[in-house]
GROMACS .gro file of C-alpha atoms in nm:
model
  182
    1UNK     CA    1  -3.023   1.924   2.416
    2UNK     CA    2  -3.142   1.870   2.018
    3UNK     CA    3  -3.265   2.111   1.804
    4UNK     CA    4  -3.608   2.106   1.657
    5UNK     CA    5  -3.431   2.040   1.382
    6UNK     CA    6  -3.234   1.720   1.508
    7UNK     CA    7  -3.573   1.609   1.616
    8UNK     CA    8  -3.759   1.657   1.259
    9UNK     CA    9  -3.495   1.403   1.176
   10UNK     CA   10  -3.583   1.141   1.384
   11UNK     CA   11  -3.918   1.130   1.253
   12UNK     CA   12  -3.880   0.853   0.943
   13UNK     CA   13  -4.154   1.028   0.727
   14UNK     CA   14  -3.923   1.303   0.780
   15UNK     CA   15  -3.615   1.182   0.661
   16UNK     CA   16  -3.759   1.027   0.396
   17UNK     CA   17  -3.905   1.311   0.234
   18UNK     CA   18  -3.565   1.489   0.336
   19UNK     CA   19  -3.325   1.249   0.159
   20UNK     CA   20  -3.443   0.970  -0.016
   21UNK     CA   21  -3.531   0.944  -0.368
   22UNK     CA   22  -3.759   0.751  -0.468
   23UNK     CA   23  -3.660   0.355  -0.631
   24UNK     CA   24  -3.936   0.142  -0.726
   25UNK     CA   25  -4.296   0.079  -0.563
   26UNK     CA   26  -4.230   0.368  -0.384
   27UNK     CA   27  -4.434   0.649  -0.213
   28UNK     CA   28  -4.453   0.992  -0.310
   29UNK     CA   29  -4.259   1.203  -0.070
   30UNK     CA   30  -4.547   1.527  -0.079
   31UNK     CA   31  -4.887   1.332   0.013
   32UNK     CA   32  -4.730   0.933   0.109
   33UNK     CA   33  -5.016   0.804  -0.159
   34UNK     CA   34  -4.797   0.499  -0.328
   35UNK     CA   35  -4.644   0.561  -0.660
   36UNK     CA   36  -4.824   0.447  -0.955
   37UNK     CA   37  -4.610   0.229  -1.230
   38UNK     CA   38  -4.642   0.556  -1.476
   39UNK     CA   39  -4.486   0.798  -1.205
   40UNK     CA   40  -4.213   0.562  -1.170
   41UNK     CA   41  -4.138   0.525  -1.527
   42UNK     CA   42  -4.169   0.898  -1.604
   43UNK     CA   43  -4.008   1.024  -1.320
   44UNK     CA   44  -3.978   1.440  -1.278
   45UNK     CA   45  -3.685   1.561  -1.509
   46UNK     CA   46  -3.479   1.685  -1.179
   47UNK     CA   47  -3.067   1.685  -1.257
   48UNK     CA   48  -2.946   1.705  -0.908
   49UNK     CA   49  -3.157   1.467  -0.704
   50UNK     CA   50  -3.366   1.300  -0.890
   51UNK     CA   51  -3.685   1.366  -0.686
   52UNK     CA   52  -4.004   1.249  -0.789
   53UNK     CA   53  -4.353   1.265  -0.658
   54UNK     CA   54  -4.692   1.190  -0.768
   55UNK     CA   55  -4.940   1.347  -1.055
   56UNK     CA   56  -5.153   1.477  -0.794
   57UNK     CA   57  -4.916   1.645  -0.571
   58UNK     CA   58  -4.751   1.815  -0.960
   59UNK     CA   59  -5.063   1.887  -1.092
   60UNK     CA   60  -5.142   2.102  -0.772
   61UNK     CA   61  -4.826   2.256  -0.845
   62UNK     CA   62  -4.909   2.346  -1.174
   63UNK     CA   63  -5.246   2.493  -1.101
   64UNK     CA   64  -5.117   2.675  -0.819
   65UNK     CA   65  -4.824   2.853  -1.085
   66UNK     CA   66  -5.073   2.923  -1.326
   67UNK     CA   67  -5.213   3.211  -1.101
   68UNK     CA   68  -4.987   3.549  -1.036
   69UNK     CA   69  -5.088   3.481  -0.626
   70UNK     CA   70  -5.200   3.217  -0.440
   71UNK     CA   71  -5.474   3.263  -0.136
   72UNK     CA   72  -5.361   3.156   0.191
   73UNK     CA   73  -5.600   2.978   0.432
   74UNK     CA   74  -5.611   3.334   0.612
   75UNK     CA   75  -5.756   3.447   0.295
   76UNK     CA   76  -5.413   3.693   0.257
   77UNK     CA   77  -5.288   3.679  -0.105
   78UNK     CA   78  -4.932   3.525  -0.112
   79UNK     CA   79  -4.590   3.509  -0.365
   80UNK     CA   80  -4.704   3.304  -0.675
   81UNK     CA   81  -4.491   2.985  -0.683
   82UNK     CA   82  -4.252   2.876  -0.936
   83UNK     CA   83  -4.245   2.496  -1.079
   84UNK     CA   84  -3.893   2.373  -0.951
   85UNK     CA   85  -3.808   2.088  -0.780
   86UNK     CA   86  -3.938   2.105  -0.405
   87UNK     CA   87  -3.636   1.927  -0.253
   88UNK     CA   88  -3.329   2.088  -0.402
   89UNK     CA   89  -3.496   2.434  -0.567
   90UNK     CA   90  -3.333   2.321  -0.938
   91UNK     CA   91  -3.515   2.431  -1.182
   92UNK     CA   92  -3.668   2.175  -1.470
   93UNK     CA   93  -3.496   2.137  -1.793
   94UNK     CA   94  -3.844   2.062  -1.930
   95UNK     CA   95  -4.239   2.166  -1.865
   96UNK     CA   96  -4.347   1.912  -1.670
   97UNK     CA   97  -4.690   1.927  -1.821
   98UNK     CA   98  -4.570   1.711  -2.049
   99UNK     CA   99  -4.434   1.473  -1.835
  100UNK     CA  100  -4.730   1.498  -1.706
  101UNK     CA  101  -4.960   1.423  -2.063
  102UNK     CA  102  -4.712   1.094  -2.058
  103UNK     CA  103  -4.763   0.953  -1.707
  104UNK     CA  104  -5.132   0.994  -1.840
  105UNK     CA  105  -5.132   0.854  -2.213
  106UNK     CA  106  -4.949   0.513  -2.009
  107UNK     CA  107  -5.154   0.495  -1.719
  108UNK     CA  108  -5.438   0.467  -2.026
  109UNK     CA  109  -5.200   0.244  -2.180
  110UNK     CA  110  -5.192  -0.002  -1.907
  111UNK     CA  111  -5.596   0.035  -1.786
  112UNK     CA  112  -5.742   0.064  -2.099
  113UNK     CA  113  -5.620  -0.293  -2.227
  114UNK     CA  114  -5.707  -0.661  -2.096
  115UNK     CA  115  -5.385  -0.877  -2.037
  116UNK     CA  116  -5.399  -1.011  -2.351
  117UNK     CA  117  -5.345  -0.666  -2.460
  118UNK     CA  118  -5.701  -0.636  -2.624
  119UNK     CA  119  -5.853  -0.310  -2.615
  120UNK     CA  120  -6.127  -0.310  -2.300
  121UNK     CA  121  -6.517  -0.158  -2.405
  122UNK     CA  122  -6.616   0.197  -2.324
  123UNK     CA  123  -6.794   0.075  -2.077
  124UNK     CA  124  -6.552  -0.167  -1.898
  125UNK     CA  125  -6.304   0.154  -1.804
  126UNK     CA  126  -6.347   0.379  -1.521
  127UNK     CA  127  -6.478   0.762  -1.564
  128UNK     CA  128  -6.098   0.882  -1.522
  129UNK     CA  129  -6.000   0.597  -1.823
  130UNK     CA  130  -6.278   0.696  -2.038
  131UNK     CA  131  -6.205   1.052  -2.011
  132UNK     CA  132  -5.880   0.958  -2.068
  133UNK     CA  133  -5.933   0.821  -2.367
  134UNK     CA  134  -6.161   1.040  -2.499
  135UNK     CA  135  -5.893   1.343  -2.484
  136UNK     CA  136  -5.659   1.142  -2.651
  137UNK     CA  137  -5.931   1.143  -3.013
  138UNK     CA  138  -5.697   1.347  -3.209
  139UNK     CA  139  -5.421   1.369  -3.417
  140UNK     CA  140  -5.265   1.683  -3.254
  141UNK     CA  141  -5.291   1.518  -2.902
  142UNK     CA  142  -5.102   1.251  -3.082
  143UNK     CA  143  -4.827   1.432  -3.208
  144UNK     CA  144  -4.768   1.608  -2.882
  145UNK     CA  145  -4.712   1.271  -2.710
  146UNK     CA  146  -4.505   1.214  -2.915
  147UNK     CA  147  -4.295   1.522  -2.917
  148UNK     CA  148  -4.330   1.520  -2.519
  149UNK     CA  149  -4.146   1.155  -2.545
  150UNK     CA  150  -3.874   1.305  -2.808
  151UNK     CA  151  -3.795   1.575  -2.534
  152UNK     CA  152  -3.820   1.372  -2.230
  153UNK     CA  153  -3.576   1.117  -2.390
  154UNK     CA  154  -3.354   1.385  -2.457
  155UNK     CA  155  -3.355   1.568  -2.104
  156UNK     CA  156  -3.356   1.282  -1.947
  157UNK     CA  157  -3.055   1.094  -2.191
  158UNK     CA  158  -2.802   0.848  -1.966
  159UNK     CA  159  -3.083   0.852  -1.650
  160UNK     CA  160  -3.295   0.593  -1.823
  161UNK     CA  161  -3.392   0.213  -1.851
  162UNK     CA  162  -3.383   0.206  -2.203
  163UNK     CA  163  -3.614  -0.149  -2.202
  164UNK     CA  164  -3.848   0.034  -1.973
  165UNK     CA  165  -3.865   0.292  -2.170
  166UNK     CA  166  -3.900   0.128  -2.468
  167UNK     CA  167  -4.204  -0.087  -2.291
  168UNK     CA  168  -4.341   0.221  -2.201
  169UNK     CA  169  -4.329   0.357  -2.595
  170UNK     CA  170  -4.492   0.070  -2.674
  171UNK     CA  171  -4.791   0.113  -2.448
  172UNK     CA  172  -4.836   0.487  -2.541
  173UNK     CA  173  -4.850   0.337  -2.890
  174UNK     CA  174  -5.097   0.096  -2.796
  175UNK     CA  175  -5.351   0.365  -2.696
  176UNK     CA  176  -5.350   0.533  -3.024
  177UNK     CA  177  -5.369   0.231  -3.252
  178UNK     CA  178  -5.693   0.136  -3.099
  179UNK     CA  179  -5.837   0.471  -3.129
  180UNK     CA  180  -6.041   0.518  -3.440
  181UNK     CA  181  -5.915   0.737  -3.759
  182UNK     CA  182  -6.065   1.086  -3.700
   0.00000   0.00000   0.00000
């Protein structure tokens, strides 16, 4: 007779999530929403399994460590949880807010631009893409894009297609030379 266990496995979702890592035009493991081309290039900085998932799914994570307790759907207060990678418990060499700040300066990079690689008007960009681009104004925001990709180069040194990445430098680039001088 199998185990609950042995069954879970027979599920596919299930052994997906279990022991795959994600490879291109893939789906986020947490939620099964498709991976967008910036998740993929700036995967999660995870050593042992390379495990990746999508903004939405880390940014709940992020909120949900920012509190000292999270409410359970009982309304009882529960253990506050700890950023670390949800399929092997590592811990991140890196805060993944900044990963993060660069899946969202290159998805800007990529929407914000016509093919031609033209910068689109204001009012040619969705809400999220004009919001976007209005919290990248500065100079400081600037500068910690750029230290993000300095540090996530590092952690992430000998894991990395270097032309990818170097495609992907080029479109975070793109997004602040179009931006006016402030």
């Amino acid at each position: 007779k199998e185990t609950t266990h042995q069954l879970a496995f027979r599920i596919p979702a299930y052994r997906k999530m279990a022991f795959s890592t994600p490879t291109p035009n893939s789906d986020c493991p947490i939620c099964l929403e498709e991976l967008s081309l910036s998740e993929e290039i700036f995967s999660l900085p995870c050593h042992r399994c390379n495990f990746n998932y999508c903004t939405s799914c880390v940014a709940g994570f992020v909120r949900s460590s920012h509190d000292d307790y999270q409410v359970a759907s009982d309304g009882s207060r529960q253990v506050k949880i700890y950023i670390a990678c949800p399929q092997c418990r590592s811990k991140y060499p890196m805060d993944i807010s900044k990963v993060l700040l660069l899946r969202k300066v290159h998805a800007l990079g990529i929407n914000a631009f016509s093919a031609e690689g033209e910068p689109l008007d204001d009012q040619d960009l969705k809400a999220t893409d004009l919001s976007n681009k209005r919290d990248f104004l500065s100079r400081k925001k600037k500068r910690q894009v750029e230290l993000s990709y300095g540090l996530y180069l590092k952690v992430m040194e000998g894991k990395l297609d270097l032309v990818k990445m170097e495609e992907a430098q080029h479109t975070c680039q793109r997004v602040f030379q179009s931006l006016p001088e402030s």
